[in-house]
PDB file of N, CA and C in Angstrom:
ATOM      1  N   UNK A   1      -5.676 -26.596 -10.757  1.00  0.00           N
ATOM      2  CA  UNK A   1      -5.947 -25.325 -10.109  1.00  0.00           C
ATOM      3  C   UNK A   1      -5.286 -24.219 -10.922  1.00  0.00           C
ATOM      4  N   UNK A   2      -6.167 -23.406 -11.696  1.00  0.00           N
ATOM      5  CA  UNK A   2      -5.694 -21.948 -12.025  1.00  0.00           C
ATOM      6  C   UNK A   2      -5.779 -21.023 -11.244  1.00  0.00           C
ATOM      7  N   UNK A   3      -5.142 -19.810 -11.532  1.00  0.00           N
ATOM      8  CA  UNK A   3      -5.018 -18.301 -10.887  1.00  0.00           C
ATOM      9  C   UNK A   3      -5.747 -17.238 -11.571  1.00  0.00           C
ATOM     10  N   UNK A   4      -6.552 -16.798 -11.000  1.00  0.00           N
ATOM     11  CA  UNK A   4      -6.795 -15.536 -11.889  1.00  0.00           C
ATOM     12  C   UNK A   4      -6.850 -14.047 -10.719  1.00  0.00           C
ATOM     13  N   UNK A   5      -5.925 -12.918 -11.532  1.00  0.00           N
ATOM     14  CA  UNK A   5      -5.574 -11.634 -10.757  1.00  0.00           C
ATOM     15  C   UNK A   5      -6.655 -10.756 -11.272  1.00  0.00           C
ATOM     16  N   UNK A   6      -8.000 -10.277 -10.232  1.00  0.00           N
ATOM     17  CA  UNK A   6      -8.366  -9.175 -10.394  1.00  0.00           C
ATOM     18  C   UNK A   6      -7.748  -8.014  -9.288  1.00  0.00           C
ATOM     19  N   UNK A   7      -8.194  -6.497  -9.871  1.00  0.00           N
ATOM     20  CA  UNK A   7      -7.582  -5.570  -9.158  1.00  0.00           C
ATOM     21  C   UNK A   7      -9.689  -4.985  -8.683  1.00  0.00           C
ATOM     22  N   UNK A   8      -9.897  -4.473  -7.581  1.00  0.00           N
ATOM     23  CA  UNK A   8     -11.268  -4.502  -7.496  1.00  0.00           C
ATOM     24  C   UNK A   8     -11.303  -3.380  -6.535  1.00  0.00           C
ATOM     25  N   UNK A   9     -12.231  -2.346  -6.181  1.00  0.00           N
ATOM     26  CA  UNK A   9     -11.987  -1.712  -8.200  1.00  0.00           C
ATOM     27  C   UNK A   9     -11.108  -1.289  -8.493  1.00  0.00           C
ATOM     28  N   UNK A  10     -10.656  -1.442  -9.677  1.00  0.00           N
ATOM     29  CA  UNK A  10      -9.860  -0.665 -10.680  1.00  0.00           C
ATOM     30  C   UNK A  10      -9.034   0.590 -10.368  1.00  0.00           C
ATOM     31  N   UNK A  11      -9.385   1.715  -9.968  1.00  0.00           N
ATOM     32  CA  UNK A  11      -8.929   2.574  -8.946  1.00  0.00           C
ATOM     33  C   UNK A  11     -10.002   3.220  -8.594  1.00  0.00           C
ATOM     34  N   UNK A  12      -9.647   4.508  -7.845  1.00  0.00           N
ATOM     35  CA  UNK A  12     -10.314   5.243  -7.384  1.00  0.00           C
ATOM     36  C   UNK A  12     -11.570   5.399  -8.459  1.00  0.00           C
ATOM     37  N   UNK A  13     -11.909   5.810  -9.627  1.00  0.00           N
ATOM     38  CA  UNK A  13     -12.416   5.842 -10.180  1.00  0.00           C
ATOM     39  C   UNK A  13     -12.974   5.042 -11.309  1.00  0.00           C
ATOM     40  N   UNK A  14     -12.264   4.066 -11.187  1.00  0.00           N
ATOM     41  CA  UNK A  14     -12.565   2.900 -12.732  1.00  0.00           C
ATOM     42  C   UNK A  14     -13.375   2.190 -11.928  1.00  0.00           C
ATOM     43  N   UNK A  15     -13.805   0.901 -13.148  1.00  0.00           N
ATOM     44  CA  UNK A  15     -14.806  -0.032 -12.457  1.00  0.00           C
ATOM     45  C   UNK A  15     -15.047  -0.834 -11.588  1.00  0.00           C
ATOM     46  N   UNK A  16     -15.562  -1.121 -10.965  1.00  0.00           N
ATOM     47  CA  UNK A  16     -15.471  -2.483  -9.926  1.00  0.00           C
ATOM     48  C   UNK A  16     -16.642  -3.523  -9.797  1.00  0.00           C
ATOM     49  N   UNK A  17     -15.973  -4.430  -9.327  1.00  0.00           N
ATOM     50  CA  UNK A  17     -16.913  -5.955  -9.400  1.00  0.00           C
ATOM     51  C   UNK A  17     -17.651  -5.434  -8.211  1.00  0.00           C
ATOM     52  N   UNK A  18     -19.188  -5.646  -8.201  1.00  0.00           N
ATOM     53  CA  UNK A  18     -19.717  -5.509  -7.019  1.00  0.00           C
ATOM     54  C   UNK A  18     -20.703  -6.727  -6.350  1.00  0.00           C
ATOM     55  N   UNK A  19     -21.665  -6.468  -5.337  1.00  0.00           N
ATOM     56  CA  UNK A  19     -22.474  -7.425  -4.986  1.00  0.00           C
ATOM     57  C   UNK A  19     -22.242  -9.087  -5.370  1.00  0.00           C
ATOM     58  N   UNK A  20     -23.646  -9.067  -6.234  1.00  0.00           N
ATOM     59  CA  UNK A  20     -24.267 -10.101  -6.846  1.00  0.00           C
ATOM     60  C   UNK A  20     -23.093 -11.053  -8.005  1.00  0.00           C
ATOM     61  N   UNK A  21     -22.020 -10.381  -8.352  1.00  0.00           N
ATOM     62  CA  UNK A  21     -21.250 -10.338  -9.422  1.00  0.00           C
ATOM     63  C   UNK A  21     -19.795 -10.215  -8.259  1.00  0.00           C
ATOM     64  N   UNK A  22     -19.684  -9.947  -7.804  1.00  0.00           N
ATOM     65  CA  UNK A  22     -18.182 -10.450  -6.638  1.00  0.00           C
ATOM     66  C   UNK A  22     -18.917 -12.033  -5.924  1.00  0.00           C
ATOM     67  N   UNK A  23     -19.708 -11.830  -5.289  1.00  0.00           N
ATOM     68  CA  UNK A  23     -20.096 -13.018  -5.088  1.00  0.00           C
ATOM     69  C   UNK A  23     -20.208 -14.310  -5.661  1.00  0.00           C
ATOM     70  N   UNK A  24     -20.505 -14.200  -7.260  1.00  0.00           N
ATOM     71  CA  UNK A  24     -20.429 -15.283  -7.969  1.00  0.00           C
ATOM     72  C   UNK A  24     -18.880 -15.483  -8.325  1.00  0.00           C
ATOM     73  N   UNK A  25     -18.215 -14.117  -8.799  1.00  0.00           N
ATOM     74  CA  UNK A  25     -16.353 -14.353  -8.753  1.00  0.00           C
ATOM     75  C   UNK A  25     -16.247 -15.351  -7.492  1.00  0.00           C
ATOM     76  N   UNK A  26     -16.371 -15.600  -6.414  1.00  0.00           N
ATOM     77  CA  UNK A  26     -15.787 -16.052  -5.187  1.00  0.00           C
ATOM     78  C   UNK A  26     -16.874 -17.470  -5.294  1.00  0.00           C
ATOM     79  N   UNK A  27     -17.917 -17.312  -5.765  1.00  0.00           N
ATOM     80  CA  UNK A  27     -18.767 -19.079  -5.978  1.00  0.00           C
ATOM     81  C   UNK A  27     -17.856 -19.514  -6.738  1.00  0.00           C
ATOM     82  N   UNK A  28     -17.407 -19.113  -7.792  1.00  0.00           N
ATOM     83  CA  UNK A  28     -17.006 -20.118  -9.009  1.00  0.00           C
ATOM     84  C   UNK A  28     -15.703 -20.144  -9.221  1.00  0.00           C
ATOM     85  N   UNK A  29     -14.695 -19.194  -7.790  1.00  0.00           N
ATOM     86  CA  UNK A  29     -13.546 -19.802  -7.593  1.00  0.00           C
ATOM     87  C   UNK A  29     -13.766 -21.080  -6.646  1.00  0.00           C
ATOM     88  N   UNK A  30     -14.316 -20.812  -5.790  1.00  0.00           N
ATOM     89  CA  UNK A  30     -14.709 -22.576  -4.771  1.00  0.00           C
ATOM     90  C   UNK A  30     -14.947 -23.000  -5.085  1.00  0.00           C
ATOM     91  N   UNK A  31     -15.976 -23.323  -6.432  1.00  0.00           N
ATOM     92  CA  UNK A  31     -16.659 -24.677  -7.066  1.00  0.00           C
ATOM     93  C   UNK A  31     -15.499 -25.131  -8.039  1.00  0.00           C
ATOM     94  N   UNK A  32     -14.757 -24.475  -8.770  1.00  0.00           N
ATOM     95  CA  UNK A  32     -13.934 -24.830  -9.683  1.00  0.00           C
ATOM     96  C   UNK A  32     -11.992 -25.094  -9.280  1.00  0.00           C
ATOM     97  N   UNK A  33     -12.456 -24.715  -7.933  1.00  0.00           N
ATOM     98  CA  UNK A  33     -10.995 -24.767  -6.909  1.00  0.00           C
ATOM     99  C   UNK A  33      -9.989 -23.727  -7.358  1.00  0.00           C
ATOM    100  N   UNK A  34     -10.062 -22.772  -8.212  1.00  0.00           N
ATOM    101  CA  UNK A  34      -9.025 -21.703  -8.967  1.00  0.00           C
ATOM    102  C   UNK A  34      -8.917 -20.298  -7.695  1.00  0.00           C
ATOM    103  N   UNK A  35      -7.962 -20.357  -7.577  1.00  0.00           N
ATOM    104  CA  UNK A  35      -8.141 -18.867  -6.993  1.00  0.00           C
ATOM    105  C   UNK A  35      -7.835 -17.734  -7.757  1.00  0.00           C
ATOM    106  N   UNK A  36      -8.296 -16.847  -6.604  1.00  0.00           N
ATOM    107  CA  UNK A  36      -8.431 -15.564  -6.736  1.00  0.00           C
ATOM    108  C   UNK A  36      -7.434 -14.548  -6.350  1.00  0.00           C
ATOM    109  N   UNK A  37      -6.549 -13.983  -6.879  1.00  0.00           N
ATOM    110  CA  UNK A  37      -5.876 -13.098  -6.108  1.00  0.00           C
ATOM    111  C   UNK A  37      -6.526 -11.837  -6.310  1.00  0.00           C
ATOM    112  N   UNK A  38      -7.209 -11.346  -4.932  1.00  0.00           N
ATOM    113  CA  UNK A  38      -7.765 -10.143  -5.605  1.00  0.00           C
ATOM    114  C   UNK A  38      -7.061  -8.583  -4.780  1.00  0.00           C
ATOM    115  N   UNK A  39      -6.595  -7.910  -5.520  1.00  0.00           N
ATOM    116  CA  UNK A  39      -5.629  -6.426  -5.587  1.00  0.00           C
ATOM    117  C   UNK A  39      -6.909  -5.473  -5.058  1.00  0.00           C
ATOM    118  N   UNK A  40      -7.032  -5.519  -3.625  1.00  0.00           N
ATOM    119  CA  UNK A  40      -7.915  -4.447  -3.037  1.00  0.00           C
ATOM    120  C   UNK A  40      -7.603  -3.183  -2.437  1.00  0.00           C
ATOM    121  N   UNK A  41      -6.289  -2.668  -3.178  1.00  0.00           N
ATOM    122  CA  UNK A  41      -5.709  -1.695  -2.544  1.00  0.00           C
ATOM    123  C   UNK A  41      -6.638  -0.367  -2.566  1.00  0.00           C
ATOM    124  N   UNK A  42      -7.229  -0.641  -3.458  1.00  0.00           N
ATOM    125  CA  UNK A  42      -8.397   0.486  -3.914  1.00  0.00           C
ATOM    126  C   UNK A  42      -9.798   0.302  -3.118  1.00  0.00           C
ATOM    127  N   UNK A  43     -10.066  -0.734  -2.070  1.00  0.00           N
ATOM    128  CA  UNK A  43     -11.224  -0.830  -1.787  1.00  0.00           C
ATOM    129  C   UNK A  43     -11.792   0.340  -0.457  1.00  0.00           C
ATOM    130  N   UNK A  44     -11.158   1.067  -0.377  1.00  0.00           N
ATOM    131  CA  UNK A  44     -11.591   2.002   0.786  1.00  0.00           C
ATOM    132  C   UNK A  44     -11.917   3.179  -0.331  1.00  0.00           C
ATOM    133  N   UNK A  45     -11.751   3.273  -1.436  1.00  0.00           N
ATOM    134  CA  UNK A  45     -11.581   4.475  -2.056  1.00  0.00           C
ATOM    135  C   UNK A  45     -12.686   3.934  -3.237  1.00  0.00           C
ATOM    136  N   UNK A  46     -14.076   3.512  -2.604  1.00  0.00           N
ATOM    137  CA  UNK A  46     -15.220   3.081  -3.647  1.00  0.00           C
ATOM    138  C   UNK A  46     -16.464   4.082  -3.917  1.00  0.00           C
ATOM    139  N   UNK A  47     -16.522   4.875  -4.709  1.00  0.00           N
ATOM    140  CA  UNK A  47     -17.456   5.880  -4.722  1.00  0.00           C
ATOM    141  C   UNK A  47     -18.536   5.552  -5.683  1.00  0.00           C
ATOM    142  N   UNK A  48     -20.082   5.871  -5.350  1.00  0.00           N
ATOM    143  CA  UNK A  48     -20.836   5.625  -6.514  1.00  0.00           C
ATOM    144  C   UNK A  48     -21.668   6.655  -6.429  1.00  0.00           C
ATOM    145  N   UNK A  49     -22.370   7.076  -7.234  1.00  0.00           N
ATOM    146  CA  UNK A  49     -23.183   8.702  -7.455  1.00  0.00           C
ATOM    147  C   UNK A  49     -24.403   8.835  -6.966  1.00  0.00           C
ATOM    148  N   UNK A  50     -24.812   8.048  -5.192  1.00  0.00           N
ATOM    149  CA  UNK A  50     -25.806   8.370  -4.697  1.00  0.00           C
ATOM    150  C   UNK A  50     -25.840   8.981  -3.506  1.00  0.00           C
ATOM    151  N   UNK A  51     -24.106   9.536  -3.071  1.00  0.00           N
ATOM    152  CA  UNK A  51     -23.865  10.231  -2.192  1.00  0.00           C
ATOM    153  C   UNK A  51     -24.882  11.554  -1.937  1.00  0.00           C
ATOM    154  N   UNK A  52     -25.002  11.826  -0.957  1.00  0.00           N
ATOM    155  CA  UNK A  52     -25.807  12.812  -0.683  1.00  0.00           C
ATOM    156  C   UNK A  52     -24.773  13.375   0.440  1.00  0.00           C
ATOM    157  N   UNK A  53     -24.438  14.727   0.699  1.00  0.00           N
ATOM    158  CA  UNK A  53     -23.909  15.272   2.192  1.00  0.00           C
ATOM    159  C   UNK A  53     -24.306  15.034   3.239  1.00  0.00           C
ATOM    160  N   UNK A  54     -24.223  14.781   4.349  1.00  0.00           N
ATOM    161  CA  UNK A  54     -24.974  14.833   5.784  1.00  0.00           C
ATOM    162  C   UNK A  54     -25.577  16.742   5.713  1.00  0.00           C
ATOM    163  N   UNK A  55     -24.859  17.795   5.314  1.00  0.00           N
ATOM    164  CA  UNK A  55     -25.387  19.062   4.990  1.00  0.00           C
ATOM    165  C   UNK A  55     -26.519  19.121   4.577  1.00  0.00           C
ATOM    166  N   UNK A  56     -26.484  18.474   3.779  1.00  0.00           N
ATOM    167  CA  UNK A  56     -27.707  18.637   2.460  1.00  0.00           C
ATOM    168  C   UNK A  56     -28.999  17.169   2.434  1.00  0.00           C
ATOM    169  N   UNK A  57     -28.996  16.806   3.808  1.00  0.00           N
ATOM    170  CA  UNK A  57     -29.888  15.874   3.831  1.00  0.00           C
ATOM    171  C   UNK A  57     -29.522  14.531   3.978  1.00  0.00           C
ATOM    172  N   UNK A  58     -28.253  14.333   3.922  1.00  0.00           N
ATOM    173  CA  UNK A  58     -28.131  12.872   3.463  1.00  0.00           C
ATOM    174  C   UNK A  58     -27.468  11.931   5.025  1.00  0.00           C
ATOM    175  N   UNK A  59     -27.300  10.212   5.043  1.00  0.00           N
ATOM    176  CA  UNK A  59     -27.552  10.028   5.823  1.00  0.00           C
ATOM    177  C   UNK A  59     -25.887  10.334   6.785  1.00  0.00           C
ATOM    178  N   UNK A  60     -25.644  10.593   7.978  1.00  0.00           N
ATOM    179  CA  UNK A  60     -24.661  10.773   8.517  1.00  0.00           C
ATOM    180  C   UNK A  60     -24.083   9.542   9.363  1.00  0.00           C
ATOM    181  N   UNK A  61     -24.131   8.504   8.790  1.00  0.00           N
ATOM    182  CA  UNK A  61     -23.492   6.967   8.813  1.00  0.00           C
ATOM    183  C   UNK A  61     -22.854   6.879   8.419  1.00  0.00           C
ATOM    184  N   UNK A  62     -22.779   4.959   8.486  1.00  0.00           N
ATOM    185  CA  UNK A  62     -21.950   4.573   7.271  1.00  0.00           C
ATOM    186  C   UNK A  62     -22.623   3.996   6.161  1.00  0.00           C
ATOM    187  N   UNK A  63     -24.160   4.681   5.679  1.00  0.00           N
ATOM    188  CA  UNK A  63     -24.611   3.938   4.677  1.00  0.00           C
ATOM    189  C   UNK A  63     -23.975   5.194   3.384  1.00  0.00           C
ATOM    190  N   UNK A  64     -23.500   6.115   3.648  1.00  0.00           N
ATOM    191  CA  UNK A  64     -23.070   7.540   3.004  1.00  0.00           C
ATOM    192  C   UNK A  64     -21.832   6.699   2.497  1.00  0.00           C
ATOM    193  N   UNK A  65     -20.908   7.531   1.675  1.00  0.00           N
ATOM    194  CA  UNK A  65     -19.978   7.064   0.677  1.00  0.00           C
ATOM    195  C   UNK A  65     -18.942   7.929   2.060  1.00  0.00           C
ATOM    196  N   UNK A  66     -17.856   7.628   1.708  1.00  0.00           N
ATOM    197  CA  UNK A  66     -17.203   6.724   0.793  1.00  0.00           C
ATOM    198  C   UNK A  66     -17.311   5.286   1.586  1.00  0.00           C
ATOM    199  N   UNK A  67     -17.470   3.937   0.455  1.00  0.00           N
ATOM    200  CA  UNK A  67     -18.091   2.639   0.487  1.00  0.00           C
ATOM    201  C   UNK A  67     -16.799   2.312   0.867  1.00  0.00           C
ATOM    202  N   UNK A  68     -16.776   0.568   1.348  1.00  0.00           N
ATOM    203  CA  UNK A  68     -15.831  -0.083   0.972  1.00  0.00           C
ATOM    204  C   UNK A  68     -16.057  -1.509   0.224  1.00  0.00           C
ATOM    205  N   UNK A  69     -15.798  -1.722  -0.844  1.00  0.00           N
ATOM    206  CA  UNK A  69     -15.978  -2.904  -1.577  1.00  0.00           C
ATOM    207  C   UNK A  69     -14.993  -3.805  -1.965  1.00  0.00           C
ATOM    208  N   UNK A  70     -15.575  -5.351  -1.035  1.00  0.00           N
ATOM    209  CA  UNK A  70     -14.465  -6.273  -0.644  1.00  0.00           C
ATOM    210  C   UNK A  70     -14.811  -7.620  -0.966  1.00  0.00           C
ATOM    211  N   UNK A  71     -13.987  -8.908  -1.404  1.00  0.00           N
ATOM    212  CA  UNK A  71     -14.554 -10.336  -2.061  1.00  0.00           C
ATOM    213  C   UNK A  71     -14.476 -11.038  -0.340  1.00  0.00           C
ATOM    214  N   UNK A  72     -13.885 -10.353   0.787  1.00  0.00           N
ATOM    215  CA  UNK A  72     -14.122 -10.606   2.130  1.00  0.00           C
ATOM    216  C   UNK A  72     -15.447 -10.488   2.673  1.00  0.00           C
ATOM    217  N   UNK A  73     -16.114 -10.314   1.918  1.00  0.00           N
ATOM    218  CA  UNK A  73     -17.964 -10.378   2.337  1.00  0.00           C
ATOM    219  C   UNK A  73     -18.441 -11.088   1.894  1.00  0.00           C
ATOM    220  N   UNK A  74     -17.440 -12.495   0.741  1.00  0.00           N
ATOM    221  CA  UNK A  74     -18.189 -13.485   0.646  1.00  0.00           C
ATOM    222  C   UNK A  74     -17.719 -14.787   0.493  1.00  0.00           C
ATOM    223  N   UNK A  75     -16.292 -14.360   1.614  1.00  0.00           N
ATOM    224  CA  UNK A  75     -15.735 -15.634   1.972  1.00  0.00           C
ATOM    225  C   UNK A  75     -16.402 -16.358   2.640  1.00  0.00           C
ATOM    226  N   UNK A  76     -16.544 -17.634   2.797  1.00  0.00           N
ATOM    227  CA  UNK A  76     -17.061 -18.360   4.080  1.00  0.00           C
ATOM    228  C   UNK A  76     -16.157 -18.958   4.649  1.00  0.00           C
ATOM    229  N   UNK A  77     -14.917 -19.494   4.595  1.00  0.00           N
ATOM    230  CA  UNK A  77     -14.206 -19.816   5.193  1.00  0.00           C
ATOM    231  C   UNK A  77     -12.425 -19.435   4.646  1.00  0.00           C
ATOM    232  N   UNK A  78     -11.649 -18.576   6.092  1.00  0.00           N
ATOM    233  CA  UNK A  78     -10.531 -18.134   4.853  1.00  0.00           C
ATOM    234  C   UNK A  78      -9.493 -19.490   5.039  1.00  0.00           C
ATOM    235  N   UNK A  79     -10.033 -20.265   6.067  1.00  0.00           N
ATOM    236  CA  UNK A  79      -9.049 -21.848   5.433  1.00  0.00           C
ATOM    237  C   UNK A  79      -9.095 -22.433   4.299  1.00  0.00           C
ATOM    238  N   UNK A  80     -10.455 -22.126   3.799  1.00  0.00           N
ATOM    239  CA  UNK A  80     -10.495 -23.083   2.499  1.00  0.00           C
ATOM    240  C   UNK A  80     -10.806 -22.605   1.592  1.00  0.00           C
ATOM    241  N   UNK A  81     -11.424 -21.550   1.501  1.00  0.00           N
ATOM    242  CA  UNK A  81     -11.989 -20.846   0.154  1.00  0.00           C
ATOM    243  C   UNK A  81     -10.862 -20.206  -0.494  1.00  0.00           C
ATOM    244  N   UNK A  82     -10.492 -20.495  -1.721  1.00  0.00           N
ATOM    245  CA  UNK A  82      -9.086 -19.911  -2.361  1.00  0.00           C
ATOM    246  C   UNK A  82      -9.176 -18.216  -2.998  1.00  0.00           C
ATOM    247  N   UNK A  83      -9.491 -17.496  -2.005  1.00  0.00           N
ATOM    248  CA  UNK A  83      -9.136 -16.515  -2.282  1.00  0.00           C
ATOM    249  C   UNK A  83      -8.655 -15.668  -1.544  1.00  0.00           C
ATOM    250  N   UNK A  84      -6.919 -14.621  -2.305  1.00  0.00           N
ATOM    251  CA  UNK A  84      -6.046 -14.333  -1.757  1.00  0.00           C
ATOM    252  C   UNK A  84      -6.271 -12.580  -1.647  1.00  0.00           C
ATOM    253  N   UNK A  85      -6.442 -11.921  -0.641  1.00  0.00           N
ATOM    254  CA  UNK A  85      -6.911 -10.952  -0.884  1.00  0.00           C
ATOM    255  C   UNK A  85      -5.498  -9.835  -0.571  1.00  0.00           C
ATOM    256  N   UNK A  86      -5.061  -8.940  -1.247  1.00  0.00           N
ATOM    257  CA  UNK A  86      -3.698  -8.239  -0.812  1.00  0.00           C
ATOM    258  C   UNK A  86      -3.998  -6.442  -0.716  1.00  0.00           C
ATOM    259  N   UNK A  87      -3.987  -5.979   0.123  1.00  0.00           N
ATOM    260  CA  UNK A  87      -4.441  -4.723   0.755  1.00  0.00           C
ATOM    261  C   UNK A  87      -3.297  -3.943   1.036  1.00  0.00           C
ATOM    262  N   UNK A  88      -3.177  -3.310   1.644  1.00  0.00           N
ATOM    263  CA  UNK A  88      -2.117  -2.358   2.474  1.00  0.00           C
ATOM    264  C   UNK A  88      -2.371  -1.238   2.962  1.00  0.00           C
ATOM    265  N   UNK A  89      -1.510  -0.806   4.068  1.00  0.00           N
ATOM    266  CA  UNK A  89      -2.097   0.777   4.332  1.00  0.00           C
ATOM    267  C   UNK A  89      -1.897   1.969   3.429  1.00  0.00           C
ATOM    268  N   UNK A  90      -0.807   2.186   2.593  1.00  0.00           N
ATOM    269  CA  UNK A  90      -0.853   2.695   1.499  1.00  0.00           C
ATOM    270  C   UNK A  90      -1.664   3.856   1.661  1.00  0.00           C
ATOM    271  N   UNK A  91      -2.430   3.255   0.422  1.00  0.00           N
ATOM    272  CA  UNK A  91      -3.730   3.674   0.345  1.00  0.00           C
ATOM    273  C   UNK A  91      -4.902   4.694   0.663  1.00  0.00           C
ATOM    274  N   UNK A  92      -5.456   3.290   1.632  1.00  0.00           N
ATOM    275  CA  UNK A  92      -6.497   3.086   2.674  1.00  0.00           C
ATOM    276  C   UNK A  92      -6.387   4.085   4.217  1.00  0.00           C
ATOM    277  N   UNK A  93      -5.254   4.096   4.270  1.00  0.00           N
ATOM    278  CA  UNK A  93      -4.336   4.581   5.828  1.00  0.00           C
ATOM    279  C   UNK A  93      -3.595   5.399   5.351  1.00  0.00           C
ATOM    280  N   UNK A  94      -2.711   6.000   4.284  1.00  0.00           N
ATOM    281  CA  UNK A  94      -1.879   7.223   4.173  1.00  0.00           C
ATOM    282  C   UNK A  94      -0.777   6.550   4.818  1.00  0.00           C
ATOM    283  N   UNK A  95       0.332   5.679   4.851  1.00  0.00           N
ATOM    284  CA  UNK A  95       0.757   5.109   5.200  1.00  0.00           C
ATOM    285  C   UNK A  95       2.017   4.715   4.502  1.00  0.00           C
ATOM    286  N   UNK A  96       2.863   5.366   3.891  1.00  0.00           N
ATOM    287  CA  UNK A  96       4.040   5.346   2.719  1.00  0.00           C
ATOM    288  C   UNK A  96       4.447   4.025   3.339  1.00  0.00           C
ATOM    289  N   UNK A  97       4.775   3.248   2.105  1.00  0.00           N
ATOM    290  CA  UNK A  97       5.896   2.566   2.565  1.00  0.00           C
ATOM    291  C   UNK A  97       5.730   1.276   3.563  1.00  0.00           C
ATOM    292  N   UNK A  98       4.757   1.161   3.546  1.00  0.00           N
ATOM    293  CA  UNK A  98       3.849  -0.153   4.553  1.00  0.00           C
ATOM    294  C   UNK A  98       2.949  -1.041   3.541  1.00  0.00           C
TER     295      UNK A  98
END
């Protein structure tokens, strides 16, 4: 069993693993038994350039930005599937020190 540390995404602005491509990260830690530690401190803070305003037309949900992008959408089980996911309020919550 190996370890491998991604940070997802990157920060506020750098890259991130998404969909089709987080999903296979999290297949081919279960098939190969290696986990994952994945650094999601950044996942509330996921922006991509199809935002539109609720002002200016766009939708006033949660299909509107800001996203959240997580390897927790393709756990199937968190007993067994080896991946370690580490968050905080920080972040996500404004939350010093937690």
């Amino acid at each position: 069993m190996g370890t491998v540390l991604l940070s997802n995404p990157a920060n506020p602005t750098g890259p991130s693993i998404e969909r089709k491509n987080l999903e296979e990260c999290v297949r081919i830690a279960r098939d190969n038994e290696t986990c994952i530690i994945m650094d999601e401190f950044y996942s509330h803070y996921y922006y991509d350039s199809t935002n539109v305003e609720p002002a200016n037309g766009g939708a006033d949900d949660n299909s509107n930005w800001p996203k959240t992008v997580s390897s927790a959408a393709y756990v199937d089980d968190v007993n067994a599937d080896p991946i370690i996911i580490i968050n905080g309020l920080t972040k996500n919550w404004r939350c010093p020190e937690l």
